């Protein structure tokens, strides 16, 4: 069964450093998303991406965040200057023919020290 | 009122029991509704979409009540493996941006 994959599974970084989280969505999917979940809290929407542009973004997704689809398979989330409060699990998701049904990757646990 | 609300639980039930969770949403224009299952420190896994007419998948039944603005998930004949957190997700704007509830934790006891 096709699935969303994410790398790395765990990223530790120093405050102020840039990180790039990588995702490979399900191959025939067209809609891509990033969500985050701070430990013990709910899953929060960050951004959606379709047709090589951002469709919608939340208030969390400020100028420090960017997304890119650099090639036909990868979808990345960049945080330019990480803050302590960026520590969370970051989930990539994708959806396809039924665009509403989003399938999540296993997540990248980001720890900012 | 929060956009999407769930009782956090935990719901502790014996094996074989029937258990139901509700999830309320505040935006009456919400378009689509989903139930996800999340195991500890894992990703949400899509359990089922919730259709206006209700839908069933094996031991799981989902219902939508637009008048009272809630969705429900019924689990029959609970198994130990059903122990998890159940998240509801609502597309409130029709833009595929999901708003998640905080989740309801279920523990099925032997």
Coordinates of C-alpha atoms in Angstrom, one line a residue:
Chain A
X1 CA 0.0 0.0 0.0
X2 CA 1.5 3.4 -1.0
X3 CA 2.4 5.6 1.9
X4 CA 3.9 9.0 2.7
X5 CA 7.5 8.9 3.9
X6 CA 9.4 11.5 5.9
X7 CA 13.0 12.1 6.7
X8 CA 14.6 12.4 9.1
X9 CA 12.6 10.7 11.8
X10 CA 14.3 12.9 14.4
X11 CA 16.1 16.1 14.0
X12 CA 18.0 17.9 16.8
X13 CA 19.1 21.5 16.1
X14 CA 20.3 24.5 17.9
X15 CA 18.1 27.6 18.2
X16 CA 18.6 29.9 15.3
X17 CA 19.7 27.2 12.9
X18 CA 17.9 26.3 9.7
X19 CA 16.3 23.0 9.2
X20 CA 14.7 21.3 6.2
X21 CA 12.2 18.5 6.7
X22 CA 11.6 16.2 3.8
X23 CA 8.6 14.3 2.7
X24 CA 7.8 12.0 -0.2
X25 CA 4.0 12.1 -0.8
X26 CA 2.1 9.3 -2.3
X27 CA 3.1 9.2 -5.9
X28 CA -0.2 10.1 -7.7
X29 CA -1.3 12.6 -5.1
X30 CA -1.6 16.3 -6.0
X31 CA -2.3 18.0 -2.7
X32 CA 0.3 18.3 0.0
X33 CA 0.2 19.5 3.5
X34 CA 2.3 20.1 6.6
X35 CA 0.9 19.9 10.1
X36 CA 2.6 20.0 13.4
X37 CA 1.8 18.6 16.8
X38 CA 3.4 19.9 20.0
X39 CA 3.8 17.2 22.6
X40 CA 0.5 16.7 24.4
X41 CA -1.4 19.0 22.1
X42 CA -3.6 18.8 19.1
X43 CA -2.5 18.4 15.5
X44 CA -2.3 21.9 13.9
X45 CA -2.5 22.8 10.2
X46 CA 0.5 24.7 8.8
X47 CA 0.2 24.9 5.1
X48 CA -1.4 23.3 2.0
X49 CA 0.2 23.2 -1.4
X50 CA -1.3 22.4 -4.8
X51 CA -0.1 23.0 -8.4
X52 CA 3.3 24.3 -7.2
X53 CA 1.9 27.0 -5.0
X54 CA 0.7 27.5 -1.5
X55 CA -3.1 27.2 -1.3
X56 CA -3.6 28.2 2.3
X57 CA -1.4 28.8 5.3
X58 CA -2.1 29.2 9.0
X59 CA -1.0 32.0 11.4
X60 CA 1.7 29.7 12.6
X61 CA 3.3 29.6 9.1
X62 CA 5.1 32.9 9.3
X63 CA 8.0 34.2 7.3
X64 CA 10.3 31.8 9.0
X65 CA 8.6 28.9 7.2
X66 CA 8.7 28.0 3.6
X67 CA 7.7 25.0 1.5
X68 CA 9.0 23.7 -1.8
X69 CA 8.5 20.9 -4.2
X70 CA 12.0 20.8 -5.7
X71 CA 11.4 17.8 -8.0
X72 CA 8.6 15.5 -8.9
X73 CA 8.7 13.5 -5.7
X74 CA 9.9 15.5 -2.7
X75 CA 8.0 18.1 -0.7
X76 CA 10.0 20.1 1.9
X77 CA 9.4 22.3 4.8
X78 CA 12.1 24.8 5.7
X79 CA 12.4 26.6 9.0
X80 CA 14.9 29.4 8.6
X81 CA 15.8 30.3 12.1
X82 CA 14.4 27.8 14.6
X83 CA 13.0 28.8 18.0
X84 CA 12.6 26.7 21.1
X85 CA 8.8 26.7 20.5
X86 CA 9.3 25.1 17.1
X87 CA 10.0 21.8 18.9
X88 CA 7.2 19.5 17.8
X89 CA 6.3 16.6 15.6
X90 CA 5.9 17.7 12.0
X91 CA 3.6 15.6 9.8
X92 CA 3.5 15.7 6.1
X93 CA 0.2 14.6 4.4
X94 CA -1.0 14.2 0.9
X95 CA -4.3 13.6 -0.8
X96 CA -5.3 12.7 -4.3
X97 CA -8.4 11.9 -6.3
X98 CA -10.5 12.2 -3.2
X99 CA -8.7 15.4 -2.1
X100 CA -10.4 15.5 1.2
X101 CA -8.9 12.2 2.4
X102 CA -5.5 13.1 3.7
X103 CA -2.9 10.5 4.5
X104 CA -0.2 11.3 6.9
X105 CA 3.5 10.4 7.0
X106 CA 5.2 9.0 10.2
X107 CA 6.4 12.5 11.1
X108 CA 9.7 14.2 11.9
X109 CA 10.3 14.9 15.6
X110 CA 12.1 18.3 15.7
X111 CA 13.9 19.2 18.9
X112 CA 15.3 22.7 19.2
X113 CA 17.9 23.2 21.9
Chain B
X1 CA -16.6 28.0 21.5
X2 CA -13.7 26.0 20.1
X3 CA -13.8 25.2 16.4
X4 CA -13.7 21.5 17.0
X5 CA -14.2 19.9 20.5
X6 CA -13.8 16.4 21.9
X7 CA -14.0 14.9 25.3
X8 CA -10.4 14.0 26.1
X9 CA -11.4 10.9 28.1
X10 CA -9.9 8.5 28.9
X11 CA -12.7 6.1 28.2
X12 CA -11.9 2.8 29.9
X13 CA -14.0 0.0 28.6
X14 CA -13.8 -3.8 28.9
X15 CA -13.1 -5.9 25.8
X16 CA -16.3 -6.6 23.9
X17 CA -18.0 -3.4 25.0
X18 CA -19.6 -0.8 22.7
X19 CA -18.2 2.7 23.0
X20 CA -19.2 6.0 21.3
X21 CA -17.4 9.3 21.0
X22 CA -18.7 12.6 19.9
X23 CA -17.0 15.6 18.3
X24 CA -18.7 19.0 18.0
X25 CA -17.9 21.7 15.5
X26 CA -18.8 25.3 15.6
X27 CA -18.9 26.3 11.9
X28 CA -22.2 25.3 10.4
X29 CA -20.7 25.7 6.9
X30 CA -18.2 22.9 7.6
X31 CA -17.8 20.7 4.6
X32 CA -16.2 17.4 5.4
X33 CA -15.6 15.3 8.5
X34 CA -13.2 12.5 9.3
X35 CA -12.1 10.2 12.1
X36 CA -8.5 9.4 12.6
X37 CA -6.8 7.1 15.0
X38 CA -3.5 8.1 16.6
X39 CA -1.3 5.7 18.6
X40 CA 1.2 7.2 21.0
X41 CA 3.8 9.3 19.2
X42 CA 2.7 8.0 15.8
X43 CA 1.0 9.7 12.9
X44 CA -2.8 10.1 12.6
X45 CA -4.2 7.2 10.5
X46 CA -7.4 7.8 8.6
X47 CA -10.1 5.6 10.0
X48 CA -13.1 6.8 8.0
X49 CA -14.7 9.7 6.3
X50 CA -18.1 10.7 7.7
X51 CA -20.8 11.0 5.2
X52 CA -24.2 12.7 5.6
X53 CA -25.9 9.4 5.4
X54 CA -23.6 7.8 7.9
X55 CA -21.2 5.0 7.1
X56 CA -20.1 1.8 8.6
X57 CA -16.8 -0.1 8.3
X58 CA -16.9 -3.4 10.1
X59 CA -17.2 -2.6 13.8
X60 CA -17.0 1.1 13.3
X61 CA -19.9 3.4 12.5
X62 CA -19.7 7.1 11.9
X63 CA -22.6 9.5 11.9
X64 CA -23.0 13.2 11.1
X65 CA -25.7 15.3 12.8
X66 CA -25.6 18.7 11.0
X67 CA -28.5 20.1 13.0
X68 CA -26.6 19.7 16.2
X69 CA -23.2 20.1 14.6
X70 CA -21.5 17.0 15.8
X71 CA -20.1 13.8 14.4
X72 CA -20.0 10.5 16.3
X73 CA -17.9 7.3 16.1
X74 CA -19.3 4.1 17.5
X75 CA -17.0 1.1 18.1
X76 CA -18.7 -2.2 18.7
X77 CA -17.1 -5.3 20.2
X78 CA -14.0 -3.4 21.4
X79 CA -10.7 -5.1 21.0
X80 CA -7.5 -4.5 23.1
X81 CA -6.0 -3.2 19.8
X82 CA -8.6 -0.4 19.6
X83 CA -6.8 1.3 22.5
X84 CA -5.6 4.6 21.0
X85 CA -6.5 8.3 20.7
X86 CA -9.4 9.0 18.3
X87 CA -9.1 12.4 16.5
X88 CA -11.9 14.1 14.6
X89 CA -10.9 16.4 11.8
X90 CA -13.2 18.9 10.2
X91 CA -12.7 20.8 6.9
X92 CA -14.4 24.0 8.0
X93 CA -13.9 26.0 4.9
X94 CA -13.8 23.5 2.0
X95 CA -10.2 24.3 1.4
X96 CA -8.8 20.9 2.7
X97 CA -7.5 22.6 5.8
X98 CA -8.3 20.2 8.6
X99 CA -9.1 21.5 12.0
X100 CA -8.4 18.7 14.5
X101 CA -9.9 18.1 17.9
X102 CA -7.7 17.3 20.8
X103 CA -8.6 13.7 20.6
X104 CA -10.4 11.2 22.8
X105 CA -8.3 8.6 24.5
X106 CA -9.7 5.0 24.6
X107 CA -8.4 2.2 26.7
X108 CA -9.8 -1.2 26.2
X109 CA -9.2 -3.4 29.2
X110 CA -8.8 -7.2 29.3

